[in-house]
Every structure is written in structure tokens, then in C-alpha cells.
Short mmCIF file of C-alpha atoms and ligand atoms in Angstrom, two decimals:
data_model
loop_
_atom_site.label_atom_id
_atom_site.label_comp_id
_atom_site.label_asym_id
_atom_site.label_seq_id
_atom_site.Cartn_x
_atom_site.Cartn_y
_atom_site.Cartn_z
CA MET A 20 -77.91 49.74 232.24
CA GLN A 21 -80.71 48.83 229.85
CA VAL A 22 -80.10 46.80 226.69
CA VAL A 23 -82.69 47.27 223.92
CA ARG A 24 -82.78 45.87 220.42
CA THR A 25 -85.64 47.66 218.68
CA VAL A 26 -86.16 51.24 217.52
CA GLY A 27 -89.53 51.22 219.31
CA GLU A 28 -87.97 50.45 222.70
CA LEU A 29 -85.19 53.01 222.14
CA ARG A 30 -87.65 55.77 221.24
CA GLN A 31 -89.92 55.00 224.15
CA GLN A 32 -87.08 55.32 226.69
CA VAL A 33 -85.55 58.41 225.08
CA ARG A 34 -88.91 60.16 224.97
CA ALA A 35 -89.57 59.29 228.62
CA TRP A 36 -86.23 60.86 229.55
CA LYS A 37 -87.00 63.95 227.53
CA GLN A 38 -90.33 64.34 229.30
CA GLU A 39 -88.35 64.48 232.53
CA GLY A 40 -86.29 67.28 230.97
CA LEU A 41 -83.14 65.15 230.59
CA ARG A 42 -80.71 65.76 227.70
CA VAL A 43 -79.78 62.65 225.75
CA GLY A 44 -76.32 61.99 224.29
CA LEU A 45 -75.61 59.31 221.68
CA VAL A 46 -72.35 57.43 221.09
CA PRO A 47 -72.53 55.33 217.92
CA THR A 48 -70.05 52.42 217.76
CA MET A 49 -69.47 49.13 215.98
CA GLY A 50 -68.61 47.46 219.29
CA PHE A 51 -65.55 45.50 220.40
CA LEU A 52 -65.10 48.40 222.77
CA HIS A 53 -61.80 49.84 223.92
CA GLU A 54 -60.77 52.87 225.95
CA GLY A 55 -61.31 55.16 222.93
CA HIS A 56 -65.01 54.27 222.82
CA LEU A 57 -65.34 54.63 226.60
CA SER A 58 -63.80 58.12 226.47
CA LEU A 59 -66.66 59.08 224.13
CA VAL A 60 -69.19 57.90 226.72
CA ARG A 61 -67.51 60.02 229.39
CA LEU A 62 -67.49 63.05 227.12
CA ALA A 63 -71.17 62.49 226.23
CA ARG A 64 -71.91 62.42 229.97
CA GLU A 65 -70.39 65.89 230.35
CA HIS A 66 -72.85 67.22 227.78
CA SER A 67 -75.99 65.24 228.62
CA GLU A 68 -77.79 63.58 231.53
CA ARG A 69 -78.45 60.25 229.80
CA VAL A 70 -76.05 58.41 227.49
CA VAL A 71 -77.14 55.96 224.80
CA MET A 72 -74.54 53.84 223.04
CA SER A 73 -75.37 52.00 219.84
CA ILE A 74 -73.47 48.87 218.90
CA PHE A 75 -74.01 47.92 215.28
CA VAL A 76 -71.59 46.55 212.71
CA ASN A 77 -73.09 48.38 209.75
CA PRO A 78 -72.98 46.20 206.61
CA THR A 79 -73.50 49.10 204.18
CA GLN A 80 -70.20 50.78 205.09
CA PHE A 81 -68.12 47.71 204.21
CA GLY A 82 -67.11 47.14 200.60
CA PRO A 83 -66.80 43.77 198.88
CA GLY A 84 -63.73 41.94 200.19
CA GLU A 85 -63.58 44.08 203.36
CA ASP A 86 -63.78 42.66 206.87
CA TYR A 87 -67.54 42.75 207.61
CA ASP A 88 -67.68 39.03 208.51
CA ALA A 89 -64.36 39.02 210.35
CA TYR A 90 -65.02 42.27 212.25
CA PRO A 91 -64.51 41.42 215.95
CA ARG A 92 -67.70 41.15 218.02
CA ASP A 93 -68.14 40.70 221.78
CA GLU A 94 -71.61 41.70 222.96
CA GLU A 95 -71.22 40.49 226.53
CA GLY A 96 -67.83 42.16 227.07
CA ASP A 97 -69.09 45.34 225.40
CA CYS A 98 -72.12 45.59 227.69
CA ALA A 99 -69.91 45.22 230.78
CA LYS A 100 -67.51 47.93 229.52
CA ALA A 101 -70.31 50.27 228.44
CA ALA A 102 -71.97 49.95 231.85
CA SER A 103 -68.69 50.57 233.69
CA ALA A 104 -68.19 53.80 231.72
CA GLY A 105 -71.62 55.08 232.74
CA THR A 106 -73.77 54.25 229.71
CA ASP A 107 -77.48 54.29 230.56
CA LEU A 108 -78.78 52.35 227.58
CA VAL A 109 -77.17 50.19 224.91
CA PHE A 110 -79.00 49.86 221.61
CA ILE A 111 -78.03 46.66 219.75
CA PRO A 112 -80.24 46.41 216.66
CA SER A 113 -80.28 43.59 214.13
CA VAL A 114 -79.52 44.42 210.50
CA THR A 115 -83.21 44.19 209.56
CA GLU A 116 -84.16 46.48 212.44
CA LEU A 117 -82.13 49.31 210.86
CA TYR A 118 -82.56 48.22 207.23
CA PRO A 119 -86.17 47.05 206.81
CA LEU A 120 -86.48 44.43 204.08
CA GLY A 121 -86.34 46.15 200.70
CA ALA A 122 -84.79 49.35 202.08
CA GLU A 123 -83.65 51.47 199.14
CA THR A 124 -83.10 54.90 200.67
CA PHE A 125 -79.59 56.15 201.34
CA VAL A 126 -78.04 59.38 202.57
CA GLU A 127 -75.09 60.57 200.55
CA CYS A 128 -72.77 63.47 201.08
CA LEU A 129 -71.61 64.52 197.60
CA HIS A 130 -68.10 65.97 197.88
CA LEU A 131 -66.48 65.25 201.25
CA PRO A 132 -66.19 61.52 200.45
CA ASN A 133 -64.08 62.30 197.34
CA HIS A 134 -60.90 62.42 199.43
CA LEU A 135 -58.80 60.24 201.73
CA CYS A 136 -60.59 57.00 202.76
CA GLY A 137 -63.50 57.69 200.41
CA LEU A 138 -61.23 57.17 197.38
CA ASN A 139 -60.11 53.70 198.44
CA ARG A 140 -63.43 52.70 199.97
CA PRO A 141 -66.16 53.63 197.46
CA GLY A 142 -69.60 53.72 199.11
CA HIS A 143 -68.12 53.66 202.62
CA PHE A 144 -69.29 57.14 203.62
CA ARG A 145 -72.68 56.60 202.01
CA GLY A 146 -73.08 53.68 204.41
CA VAL A 147 -71.79 55.72 207.34
CA SER A 148 -74.00 58.76 206.73
CA THR A 149 -77.03 56.55 206.14
CA VAL A 150 -76.67 54.57 209.35
CA VAL A 151 -75.86 57.62 211.46
CA ALA A 152 -78.89 59.47 210.02
CA LYS A 153 -81.03 56.46 210.99
CA LEU A 154 -79.56 56.49 214.51
CA PHE A 155 -80.26 60.22 214.83
CA ILE A 156 -83.86 59.71 213.69
CA ALA A 157 -84.36 56.68 215.95
CA GLY A 158 -82.61 58.04 219.04
CA GLU A 159 -83.38 61.76 218.76
CA PRO A 160 -80.25 62.74 220.69
CA GLU A 161 -79.51 66.36 221.58
CA VAL A 162 -75.79 65.63 221.33
CA ALA A 163 -73.73 62.92 219.64
CA VAL A 164 -70.05 62.20 220.19
CA PHE A 165 -67.64 60.96 217.51
CA GLY A 166 -63.91 60.31 217.73
CA ALA A 167 -61.42 62.50 215.89
CA LYS A 168 -59.63 59.28 214.94
CA ASP A 169 -62.11 58.91 212.07
CA TYR A 170 -61.45 62.46 210.92
CA GLN A 171 -63.17 62.33 207.55
CA GLN A 172 -66.15 60.54 209.09
CA LEU A 173 -66.51 63.36 211.59
CA GLN A 174 -66.61 65.97 208.80
CA VAL A 175 -69.12 63.92 206.79
CA ILE A 176 -71.42 63.50 209.79
CA ARG A 177 -71.28 67.17 210.71
CA ARG A 178 -72.21 68.08 207.14
CA MET A 179 -74.95 65.45 206.92
CA ALA A 180 -76.62 66.60 210.17
CA ARG A 181 -76.40 70.23 209.10
CA ASP A 182 -77.71 69.59 205.58
CA LEU A 183 -80.61 67.40 206.76
CA LEU A 184 -81.57 69.95 209.46
CA ILE A 185 -81.17 67.35 212.22
CA PRO A 186 -81.10 69.22 215.55
CA VAL A 187 -78.12 67.45 217.09
CA GLU A 188 -74.88 68.93 218.38
CA ILE A 189 -71.89 66.98 217.11
CA ILE A 190 -68.99 66.79 219.56
CA ALA A 191 -65.50 65.63 218.58
CA ALA A 192 -63.52 63.53 221.05
CA PRO A 193 -59.70 63.44 221.03
CA ILE A 194 -57.86 60.33 219.83
CA ILE A 195 -57.01 57.85 222.60
CA ARG A 196 -53.70 56.06 222.04
CA GLU A 197 -51.81 53.00 223.25
CA PRO A 198 -48.70 53.81 225.33
CA GLY A 199 -46.49 53.64 222.18
CA GLY A 200 -48.73 56.12 220.34
CA LEU A 201 -50.76 53.74 218.18
CA ALA A 202 -54.35 55.00 217.97
CA MET A 203 -56.69 52.55 219.69
CA SER A 204 -58.90 50.67 217.25
CA SER A 205 -61.01 47.52 217.28
CA ARG A 206 -58.94 46.49 214.24
CA ASN A 207 -55.74 46.48 216.35
CA LYS A 208 -56.93 42.99 217.29
CA TYR A 209 -55.70 41.86 213.85
CA LEU A 210 -52.08 42.86 214.74
CA SER A 211 -49.40 40.52 216.05
CA SER A 212 -47.31 42.01 218.87
CA ASP A 213 -44.51 42.71 216.39
CA GLU A 214 -46.89 44.44 213.96
CA ARG A 215 -48.40 46.42 216.82
CA ALA A 216 -44.96 47.75 217.78
CA ARG A 217 -44.16 48.64 214.16
CA ALA A 218 -47.58 50.29 213.65
CA SER A 219 -46.68 52.98 216.18
CA SER A 220 -44.54 54.39 213.34
CA ILE A 221 -47.77 55.96 212.04
CA PHE A 222 -47.93 58.30 215.02
CA GLN A 223 -44.17 58.87 214.86
CA ALA A 224 -44.53 59.91 211.22
CA LEU A 225 -47.37 62.32 212.05
CA ASN A 226 -45.28 63.88 214.82
CA LEU A 227 -42.28 64.21 212.52
CA GLY A 228 -44.53 66.02 210.02
CA ARG A 229 -45.68 68.43 212.69
CA GLU A 230 -42.11 69.09 213.86
CA LEU A 231 -40.90 69.75 210.31
CA ALA A 232 -43.86 72.03 209.62
CA GLU A 233 -43.20 73.90 212.87
CA ALA A 234 -39.56 74.26 211.82
CA GLY A 235 -40.73 76.02 208.65
CA GLU A 236 -41.05 73.33 205.97
CA THR A 237 -43.98 74.29 203.73
CA SER A 238 -43.79 71.80 200.86
CA SER A 239 -46.41 69.06 201.22
CA ARG A 240 -44.35 66.83 198.93
CA VAL A 241 -41.27 67.09 201.15
CA LEU A 242 -43.29 66.56 204.33
CA ALA A 243 -45.27 63.64 202.90
CA ASP A 244 -42.11 61.91 201.63
CA ARG A 245 -40.34 62.23 204.98
CA MET A 246 -43.39 60.94 206.84
CA ALA A 247 -44.07 58.10 204.41
CA GLU A 248 -40.49 56.93 204.80
CA VAL A 249 -40.98 56.42 208.55
CA ILE A 250 -43.99 54.16 207.95
CA THR A 251 -42.61 52.17 205.04
CA ARG A 252 -39.30 51.63 206.84
CA ALA A 253 -41.32 50.04 209.66
CA GLY A 254 -42.93 47.66 207.15
CA GLY A 255 -46.21 49.51 206.65
CA ARG A 256 -47.90 49.67 203.24
CA LEU A 257 -49.43 53.08 202.68
CA ASP A 258 -52.93 53.51 201.31
CA TYR A 259 -52.55 57.26 201.45
CA LEU A 260 -50.79 60.02 203.34
CA GLU A 261 -52.33 63.41 202.62
CA LEU A 262 -51.93 66.99 203.78
CA PHE A 263 -55.17 68.93 203.42
CA HIS A 264 -57.39 71.76 204.59
CA PRO A 265 -59.01 70.67 207.89
CA GLU A 266 -62.58 71.45 206.79
CA THR A 267 -62.79 71.11 203.02
CA LEU A 268 -60.35 68.14 202.98
CA GLU A 269 -58.87 69.62 199.77
CA SER A 270 -55.23 68.61 199.53
CA CYS A 271 -52.64 71.38 199.55
CA GLU A 272 -49.27 71.56 197.80
CA GLU A 273 -47.89 74.33 199.98
CA ILE A 274 -48.75 74.91 203.60
CA GLN A 275 -50.31 78.36 203.76
CA GLY A 276 -52.72 78.10 206.67
CA PRO A 277 -54.44 75.47 208.83
CA THR A 278 -53.26 72.05 207.65
CA HIS A 279 -54.21 68.57 208.74
CA CYS A 280 -52.57 65.27 207.86
CA ALA A 281 -54.28 61.87 207.62
CA VAL A 282 -52.77 58.46 207.00
CA ALA A 283 -54.11 55.01 206.15
CA ALA A 284 -51.60 52.17 206.19
CA HIS A 285 -51.66 48.39 206.25
CA PHE A 286 -49.69 46.44 208.81
CA GLY A 287 -50.25 42.72 208.37
CA ARG A 288 -53.96 42.28 207.69
CA ALA A 289 -54.98 45.45 209.56
CA ARG A 290 -55.76 48.68 207.75
CA LEU A 291 -55.09 51.45 210.26
CA ILE A 292 -55.94 55.15 210.12
CA ASP A 293 -54.67 58.12 212.09
CA ASN A 294 -54.43 61.89 211.76
CA LEU A 295 -52.93 64.99 213.33
CA ARG A 296 -53.20 68.76 212.98
CA LEU A 297 -49.86 69.92 211.55
CA VAL A 298 -50.54 73.66 211.49
CA ASN A 299 -53.30 75.54 213.31
P1 AMP B 19 -65.98 52.32 215.65
O1 AMP B 19 -66.55 51.36 216.64
O2 AMP B 19 -64.59 52.02 215.22
O3 AMP B 19 -66.94 52.60 214.51
O4 AMP B 19 -65.85 53.70 216.42
C1 AMP B 19 -66.95 54.27 217.09
C2 AMP B 19 -66.59 55.66 217.52
O5 AMP B 19 -65.45 55.61 218.38
C3 AMP B 19 -66.21 56.58 216.36
O6 AMP B 19 -66.73 57.88 216.62
C4 AMP B 19 -64.71 56.57 216.41
O7 AMP B 19 -64.12 57.74 215.88
C5 AMP B 19 -64.46 56.49 217.90
N1 AMP B 19 -63.12 55.98 218.18
C6 AMP B 19 -62.59 54.82 217.73
N2 AMP B 19 -61.31 54.70 218.15
C7 AMP B 19 -61.03 55.82 218.86
C8 AMP B 19 -59.87 56.30 219.54
N3 AMP B 19 -58.73 55.62 219.57
N4 AMP B 19 -59.96 57.50 220.16
C9 AMP B 19 -61.11 58.22 220.13
N5 AMP B 19 -62.23 57.82 219.51
C10 AMP B 19 -62.20 56.64 218.88
#
């Protein structure tokens, strides 16, 4: 597995592969890899002959007071895991490699960020869509794989690539969970073992919502209250729990068609997110 740190080296290798007729898949990450990230590599492999993973803790998607400095980093461990999952090249740029000094150009999706995480994290999706656009331009992948765990991010990236006419196929990967149901996340490192056990209430709440919806409950208020109770009883502090249309992200008062639910909740110093389709 190659490790490169500059856009020039990345482009040179990707273009060489393309000249050989090989399809290139990209898996963007912020590192501190877990099984969720590695599942993305395996999925990328199914859709392409060469897999590039980027590891970059993107400063522009963190707000003031968020965990940019504390975000866990482990370059050596990440490279070993990426290689074991079949990654061909890891791209580990510095901040100035992706944001040249004086950079003042951003990519902003106008409406999709006005929901869910975007409300509590102003500027977050501007940072995400900007860095992913840069990675698409630098790496010229035919396909790129993103986890459904970051549901809103996935919608924003799909829209960004479509709107900017970037010829990349976006593939969604299912959420990989711990045995108790907690969605895997680099931020799970912040949890004590007690908090980790209690945080599985997020997935329990989502499943309860789905069961109630399947049993015929259509009021979002009733469903949200029942689900929220499961999380708060376990000691979680909710940022939001929303029922919404899976594509527009517009919240719905009554379930009338396809409905998705997303949650953000704090356990200890970790802010955790998860989501589930309630009604297809
Ligand atoms: P991150 O390093 O947290 O920015 O995540 C990088 C990519 O991995 C994103 O596309 C995430 O959605 C995806 N990802 C993170 N955790 C999981 C998980 N538990 N299951 C599936 N994909 C995940």
C-alpha cells in the first residue's frame, strides 16, 4: 500500500491507473479507523479496481469549541488497518496541502444543511462539502463510498456532486454497529464503558420507533416522545431527534410515506449520531 501526502503524487498515481483502464474508488475518512471505515473500503473494492482512502481531520468542518484538537489520531495504526482491508493508496495531506495559504473559496449547499446536525453545527456542512469537493477534484475517483451513519452528510455530498457536475458515483454503505447496537464511531473513544453501554439506547430508541410505526402509529410527536424517553432514561442528553422525509430532510408531523429518523445525543463528552429508516 502506498502512502502519499501531496495532491501531485495522488493525481499522478490515479492517472497512471486510469491509463491502464482501472476504475478508482475513493473512501474519505478522518482516520482513527474502525470496522465501519474498513467496510467502506471493501464496498469500494466491489465497485472499483483500485481503492484510495483519504485520512484528513478537516478543520473547516469543526466549529469553535468542538473537538478538532482532541479528535483521536493514529496514523500508524490507520495505515496498518487500511492495508489489511485492501486499500491501495492512502492519501494523508497536511492542512496547507488542501487549504493553500489564503484559501477563500468554499462550496456550500444552500438548503440541506438547514436541518438536523446543520442547525446545531453552523458551517459544518460547508466544511464537509468543501473538503469532499477538493478530494473529488484531486483524486478524480469514478466512485466514492460514504457511510449511511452520517445520513445528512451523504445527502449533502450527493447534491454537491450532482450540482457541480462532478462525474462520480456516490455509494452509500450500511451502518456498522458494536454488538450492543451502538453505531461504530471514532468518537466512541470518548466513552467510558458505562457510557458505552448506555449509549446503545440510541439504537434501541430507533428500533422502538420503527416497531411503533410498523404497528400503525403515525404521529411524529408520539413517536419522537417515546423514542426520546428511551435515550434520556439511559442518561443521554438529546441534541435532536427528528422524523423527516428521507431525501428532502423536511420534518413531518404525520407519517404519510417514506420516513427516516435521525438522532444526535450526548453521552459523557461524546456527541453521537445515528439514524434508521422507519417507513419505506
Ligand atoms: P469519519 O472518519 O467519521 O469522517 O467517517 C468517514 C466515513 O466513514 C464516512 O463516510 C462515515 O459515514 C463512515 N462511517 C463512520 N462510521 C461508520 C459506521 N459505523 N458504519 C458505516 N460507515 C461509517
